[in-house]
């Protein structure tokens, strides 16, 4: 607790929270990983072997993601930060920016952001709203061929992990929304919250791989349940 009144609430969000904004999840029957092999588009090896295939996968995905708009679940989480009763942190596995568009201020993109690229030459992160190819120069060092989508590939370290750990250590209420609870380390965050004595809440379309770790569970569309 921050003081006698304010509770620290940490949301961990996954693809399910953005489903009602029209974005695909990963592991549902129509999910991205049912149509694409992770090994082809979401690993460092794939990026070294076939950078243009990987870049074009994220260029296409980016078009859908950037045209999406927040739904009532994103908006309700953003609204909660206006309450003096809660200090809100959003840890999101999503590479979209719907939490920010909804007005959330304290958002940790542990799996990166699709509207950004990182330069493998100078290490700087920049915004990239359009398509990126092997010819696109880094806006900082001007070198071509070094821009990688700022997305954490399988096997890479998460971003903002220290900040996420800090939020979990001080967490009073942990709410998981729209994630299958299958990808670590994010799927382990609820255990850390439990060990700190936090109340744990799951909101998901259906029971997930880690539902048993939650004290309160609500199943149905996030766009209805989160505002309620
Ligand atoms: P998944 O596709 O694994 O899980 C999405 C969850 O959302 C499922 O449990 C669905 O039942 C639920 N869901 C679907 N529609 C919903 C709705 N309208 N309301 C509430 N829940 C709904 O996606 P994630 O758990 O986010 O990583 O996947 C985690 C990571 O795996 C992603 O960040 C991505 C992927 O590989 C990277 O790309 C680095």
Short mmCIF file of C-alpha atoms and ligand atoms in Angstrom, two decimals:
data_model
loop_
_atom_site.label_atom_id
_atom_site.label_comp_id
_atom_site.label_asym_id
_atom_site.label_seq_id
_atom_site.Cartn_x
_atom_site.Cartn_y
_atom_site.Cartn_z
CA UNK A 1 0.00 0.00 0.00
CA UNK A 2 1.24 3.48 -0.81
CA UNK A 3 -0.46 5.04 2.21
CA UNK A 4 -3.46 4.21 4.35
CA UNK A 5 -5.89 4.73 1.51
CA UNK A 6 -4.28 4.13 -1.85
CA UNK A 7 -4.10 0.58 -3.14
CA UNK A 8 -1.61 -0.47 -5.77
CA UNK A 9 -3.45 -2.28 -8.51
CA UNK A 10 -1.47 -4.02 -11.23
CA UNK A 11 -3.15 -5.14 -14.43
CA UNK A 12 -1.45 -7.76 -16.59
CA UNK A 13 -3.08 -7.62 -19.99
CA UNK A 14 -2.85 -9.91 -22.99
CA UNK A 15 -4.24 -10.19 -26.49
CA UNK A 16 -7.77 -10.95 -25.23
CA UNK A 17 -8.25 -7.38 -24.01
CA UNK A 18 -7.76 -6.11 -27.57
CA UNK A 19 -9.91 -8.81 -29.25
CA UNK A 20 -13.02 -6.62 -29.11
CA UNK A 21 -11.02 -3.87 -30.82
CA UNK A 22 -10.74 -6.26 -33.77
CA UNK A 23 -7.20 -7.54 -33.16
CA UNK A 24 -6.31 -11.23 -33.38
CA UNK A 25 -5.18 -13.12 -30.32
CA UNK A 26 -2.35 -15.65 -30.63
CA UNK A 27 -3.67 -19.01 -29.49
CA UNK A 28 -7.42 -18.91 -30.10
CA UNK A 29 -8.62 -20.94 -33.10
CA UNK A 30 -8.30 -17.89 -35.39
CA UNK A 31 -5.15 -16.71 -33.60
CA UNK A 32 -1.93 -15.50 -35.23
CA UNK A 33 0.10 -18.52 -34.14
CA UNK A 34 -2.38 -20.83 -35.86
CA UNK A 35 -1.60 -19.18 -39.20
CA UNK A 36 2.12 -18.44 -38.76
CA UNK A 37 4.94 -20.47 -37.28
CA UNK A 38 6.65 -18.71 -34.36
CA UNK A 39 9.98 -20.07 -35.68
CA UNK A 40 9.42 -18.22 -38.98
CA UNK A 41 8.52 -14.76 -37.69
CA UNK A 42 9.11 -14.34 -33.98
CA UNK A 43 12.62 -15.51 -33.15
CA UNK A 44 16.04 -13.87 -33.41
CA UNK A 45 17.16 -16.74 -35.67
CA UNK A 46 14.30 -16.04 -38.08
CA UNK A 47 15.24 -12.36 -38.20
CA UNK A 48 18.85 -13.21 -39.05
CA UNK A 49 17.84 -15.87 -41.61
CA UNK A 50 15.01 -14.01 -43.35
CA UNK A 51 14.81 -10.40 -42.15
CA UNK A 52 12.49 -9.28 -44.95
CA UNK A 53 9.95 -12.04 -44.17
CA UNK A 54 9.95 -11.02 -40.53
CA UNK A 55 9.75 -7.30 -41.34
CA UNK A 56 6.88 -7.81 -43.77
CA UNK A 57 4.96 -9.92 -41.20
CA UNK A 58 5.16 -7.02 -38.71
CA UNK A 59 4.51 -4.40 -41.42
CA UNK A 60 1.22 -6.15 -42.23
CA UNK A 61 0.30 -6.62 -38.58
CA UNK A 62 1.11 -2.98 -37.91
CA UNK A 63 -1.52 -1.80 -40.42
CA UNK A 64 -4.28 -3.63 -38.48
CA UNK A 65 -2.96 -2.68 -35.08
CA UNK A 66 -2.58 1.02 -35.80
CA UNK A 67 -6.10 1.30 -37.18
CA UNK A 68 -7.64 -0.30 -34.05
CA UNK A 69 -9.29 1.77 -31.33
CA UNK A 70 -9.58 1.11 -27.59
CA UNK A 71 -12.65 -0.76 -26.35
CA UNK A 72 -14.53 -0.36 -23.04
CA UNK A 73 -12.00 -2.60 -21.23
CA UNK A 74 -9.06 -0.31 -22.07
CA UNK A 75 -11.17 2.74 -21.24
CA UNK A 76 -12.27 1.37 -17.86
CA UNK A 77 -8.68 0.67 -16.82
CA UNK A 78 -7.65 4.18 -17.84
CA UNK A 79 -10.60 5.64 -15.90
CA UNK A 80 -9.53 3.83 -12.75
CA UNK A 81 -6.35 5.91 -12.57
CA UNK A 82 -8.55 8.97 -11.83
CA UNK A 83 -9.65 7.35 -8.57
CA UNK A 84 -7.72 8.49 -5.46
CA UNK A 85 -8.22 4.98 -4.09
CA UNK A 86 -5.93 3.29 -6.60
CA UNK A 87 -2.47 3.67 -8.04
CA UNK A 88 -2.68 1.84 -11.36
CA UNK A 89 0.12 0.09 -13.24
CA UNK A 90 -0.57 -1.69 -16.51
CA UNK A 91 1.88 -4.40 -17.50
CA UNK A 92 0.93 -5.37 -21.01
CA UNK A 93 2.10 -8.20 -23.21
CA UNK A 94 0.42 -6.46 -26.13
CA UNK A 95 2.40 -4.64 -28.79
CA UNK A 96 -0.56 -2.39 -29.63
CA UNK A 97 -0.93 1.03 -28.00
CA UNK A 98 -4.60 0.81 -27.09
CA UNK A 99 -3.96 1.38 -23.38
CA UNK A 100 -2.19 4.65 -24.22
CA UNK A 101 -4.93 5.65 -26.66
CA UNK A 102 -7.46 5.03 -23.88
CA UNK A 103 -5.52 7.39 -21.61
CA UNK A 104 -3.52 5.03 -19.37
CA UNK A 105 -0.29 6.70 -18.30
CA UNK A 106 1.64 4.04 -16.46
CA UNK A 107 1.99 1.29 -19.10
CA UNK A 108 4.89 -1.16 -19.27
CA UNK A 109 5.21 -2.81 -22.69
CA UNK A 110 7.17 -5.87 -21.65
CA UNK A 111 6.90 -7.44 -25.14
CA UNK A 112 7.63 -4.20 -26.99
CA UNK A 113 5.58 -1.97 -29.29
CA UNK A 114 4.71 -2.46 -32.91
CA UNK A 115 4.86 1.28 -33.63
CA UNK A 116 8.57 1.32 -32.78
CA UNK A 117 11.84 -0.05 -34.18
CA UNK A 118 15.16 -0.58 -32.46
CA UNK A 119 18.41 -0.02 -34.34
CA UNK A 120 20.78 -2.98 -33.98
CA UNK A 121 23.68 -0.66 -34.86
CA UNK A 122 23.24 2.24 -32.40
CA UNK A 123 20.68 0.72 -30.01
CA UNK A 124 18.25 3.64 -30.21
CA UNK A 125 14.50 3.15 -30.32
CA UNK A 126 12.45 5.26 -32.73
CA UNK A 127 8.87 5.52 -33.85
CA UNK A 128 7.99 3.82 -37.15
CA UNK A 129 4.35 4.18 -38.13
CA UNK A 130 4.87 3.07 -41.75
CA UNK A 131 6.46 -0.01 -43.33
CA UNK A 132 10.10 -0.73 -42.55
CA UNK A 133 12.40 -2.53 -44.99
CA UNK A 134 16.09 -3.40 -45.18
CA UNK A 135 16.61 -0.02 -46.88
CA UNK A 136 15.01 2.10 -44.17
CA UNK A 137 17.70 4.16 -42.43
CA UNK A 138 17.87 4.58 -38.67
CA UNK A 139 16.82 8.18 -37.92
CA UNK A 140 19.69 8.45 -35.40
CA UNK A 141 22.78 6.79 -36.94
CA UNK A 142 21.46 6.87 -40.56
CA UNK A 143 22.65 3.30 -41.27
CA UNK A 144 20.42 1.11 -43.43
CA UNK A 145 19.52 -2.52 -42.74
CA UNK A 146 19.72 -2.45 -38.95
CA UNK A 147 16.15 -1.69 -37.93
CA UNK A 148 14.35 -4.48 -36.07
CA UNK A 149 10.72 -4.25 -34.94
CA UNK A 150 10.85 -3.26 -31.25
CA UNK A 151 9.15 -6.51 -30.37
CA UNK A 152 10.56 -9.08 -27.99
CA UNK A 153 11.21 -12.25 -29.94
CA UNK A 154 10.99 -15.65 -28.27
CA UNK A 155 14.16 -16.19 -26.27
CA UNK A 156 14.92 -12.47 -25.87
CA UNK A 157 14.82 -10.68 -22.52
CA UNK A 158 11.66 -8.82 -21.61
CA UNK A 159 11.63 -5.03 -21.59
CA UNK A 160 10.89 -3.02 -18.43
CA UNK A 161 11.31 -6.10 -16.26
CA UNK A 162 12.74 -4.11 -13.31
CA UNK A 163 9.80 -1.73 -13.39
CA UNK A 164 7.38 -4.66 -13.60
CA UNK A 165 9.06 -6.40 -10.65
CA UNK A 166 8.88 -3.21 -8.63
CA UNK A 167 5.15 -2.90 -9.33
CA UNK A 168 4.60 -6.55 -8.34
CA UNK A 169 6.53 -6.15 -5.10
CA UNK A 170 4.19 -3.36 -4.04
CA UNK A 171 1.02 -4.83 -5.44
CA UNK A 172 -2.20 -5.05 -3.39
CA UNK A 173 -4.47 -6.26 -6.19
CA UNK A 174 -3.31 -8.14 -9.29
CA UNK A 175 -5.75 -8.38 -12.20
CA UNK A 176 -5.04 -10.52 -15.24
CA UNK A 177 -7.11 -9.62 -18.31
CA UNK A 178 -7.28 -11.54 -21.58
CA UNK A 179 -4.18 -13.69 -21.38
CA UNK A 180 -3.83 -17.44 -21.71
CA UNK A 181 -1.15 -17.51 -18.99
CA UNK A 182 1.14 -19.66 -21.09
CA UNK A 183 4.09 -17.36 -21.87
CA UNK A 184 6.74 -16.84 -19.20
CA UNK A 185 7.92 -14.82 -17.41
CA UNK A 186 4.64 -12.87 -17.60
CA UNK A 187 2.66 -15.98 -16.65
CA UNK A 188 4.68 -16.12 -13.42
CA UNK A 189 3.77 -12.60 -12.29
CA UNK A 190 0.60 -13.77 -10.52
CA UNK A 191 2.67 -16.06 -8.30
CA UNK A 192 4.89 -13.14 -7.30
CA UNK A 193 1.78 -11.10 -6.49
CA UNK A 194 0.36 -13.99 -4.44
CA UNK A 195 3.60 -14.31 -2.48
CA UNK A 196 3.36 -10.60 -1.63
CA UNK A 197 -0.13 -11.17 -0.23
CA UNK A 198 -1.99 -9.49 -3.09
CA UNK A 199 -5.56 -10.30 -3.98
CA UNK A 200 -5.60 -11.97 -7.42
CA UNK A 201 -8.34 -11.58 -10.01
CA UNK A 202 -8.67 -13.17 -13.45
CA UNK A 203 -10.85 -11.77 -16.23
CA UNK A 204 -10.84 -13.85 -19.37
CA UNK A 205 -13.18 -15.19 -22.03
CA UNK A 206 -12.79 -18.67 -20.55
CA UNK A 207 -10.72 -20.57 -18.01
CA UNK A 208 -7.04 -20.34 -18.79
CA UNK A 209 -3.95 -22.44 -18.12
CA UNK A 210 -3.38 -20.56 -14.85
CA UNK A 211 -6.91 -19.88 -13.58
CA UNK A 212 -6.27 -21.96 -10.45
CA UNK A 213 -3.90 -19.22 -9.18
CA UNK A 214 -6.67 -16.61 -8.92
CA UNK A 215 -8.89 -15.99 -5.92
CA UNK A 216 -11.59 -14.26 -7.96
CA UNK A 217 -12.43 -15.24 -11.54
CA UNK A 218 -14.78 -13.67 -14.05
CA UNK A 219 -15.34 -15.26 -17.44
CA UNK A 220 -16.76 -13.49 -20.48
CA UNK A 221 -15.79 -10.67 -22.85
CA UNK A 222 -13.33 -8.20 -21.31
CA UNK A 223 -15.25 -5.28 -22.84
CA UNK A 224 -18.22 -6.12 -20.58
CA UNK A 225 -16.55 -7.51 -17.49
CA UNK A 226 -13.74 -5.00 -16.92
CA UNK A 227 -16.06 -1.94 -16.84
CA UNK A 228 -18.47 -3.84 -14.55
P1 LIG B 1 -3.20 -15.72 -26.20
O1 LIG B 1 -3.70 -15.74 -27.59
O2 LIG B 1 -2.29 -16.81 -25.76
O3 LIG B 1 -4.43 -15.70 -25.17
C1 LIG B 1 -5.49 -14.80 -25.30
C2 LIG B 1 -6.51 -15.06 -24.21
O4 LIG B 1 -7.52 -14.09 -24.33
C3 LIG B 1 -7.17 -16.45 -24.31
O5 LIG B 1 -7.15 -17.08 -23.03
C4 LIG B 1 -8.61 -16.13 -24.74
O6 LIG B 1 -9.56 -17.00 -24.17
C5 LIG B 1 -8.79 -14.73 -24.18
N1 LIG B 1 -9.75 -13.89 -24.92
C6 LIG B 1 -10.06 -13.88 -26.24
N2 LIG B 1 -10.98 -12.96 -26.50
C7 LIG B 1 -11.30 -12.36 -25.33
C8 LIG B 1 -12.21 -11.34 -24.93
N3 LIG B 1 -13.00 -10.72 -25.81
N4 LIG B 1 -12.26 -10.99 -23.62
C9 LIG B 1 -11.47 -11.61 -22.71
N5 LIG B 1 -10.61 -12.60 -23.01
C10 LIG B 1 -10.52 -12.96 -24.30
O7 LIG B 1 -2.53 -14.27 -25.98
P2 LIG B 1 -1.54 -13.80 -24.81
O8 LIG B 1 -1.82 -14.49 -23.54
O9 LIG B 1 -1.55 -12.32 -24.82
O10 LIG B 1 4.18 -12.55 -27.41
O11 LIG B 1 -0.14 -14.29 -25.40
C11 LIG B 1 1.04 -13.97 -24.71
C12 LIG B 1 2.15 -13.72 -25.69
O12 LIG B 1 2.25 -14.81 -26.60
C13 LIG B 1 1.94 -12.52 -26.59
O13 LIG B 1 2.31 -11.30 -25.99
C14 LIG B 1 2.81 -12.82 -27.76
C15 LIG B 1 2.54 -14.30 -27.93
O14 LIG B 1 3.58 -15.05 -28.44
C16 LIG B 1 4.99 -11.96 -28.31
O15 LIG B 1 4.69 -11.73 -29.47
C17 LIG B 1 6.33 -11.58 -27.77
#
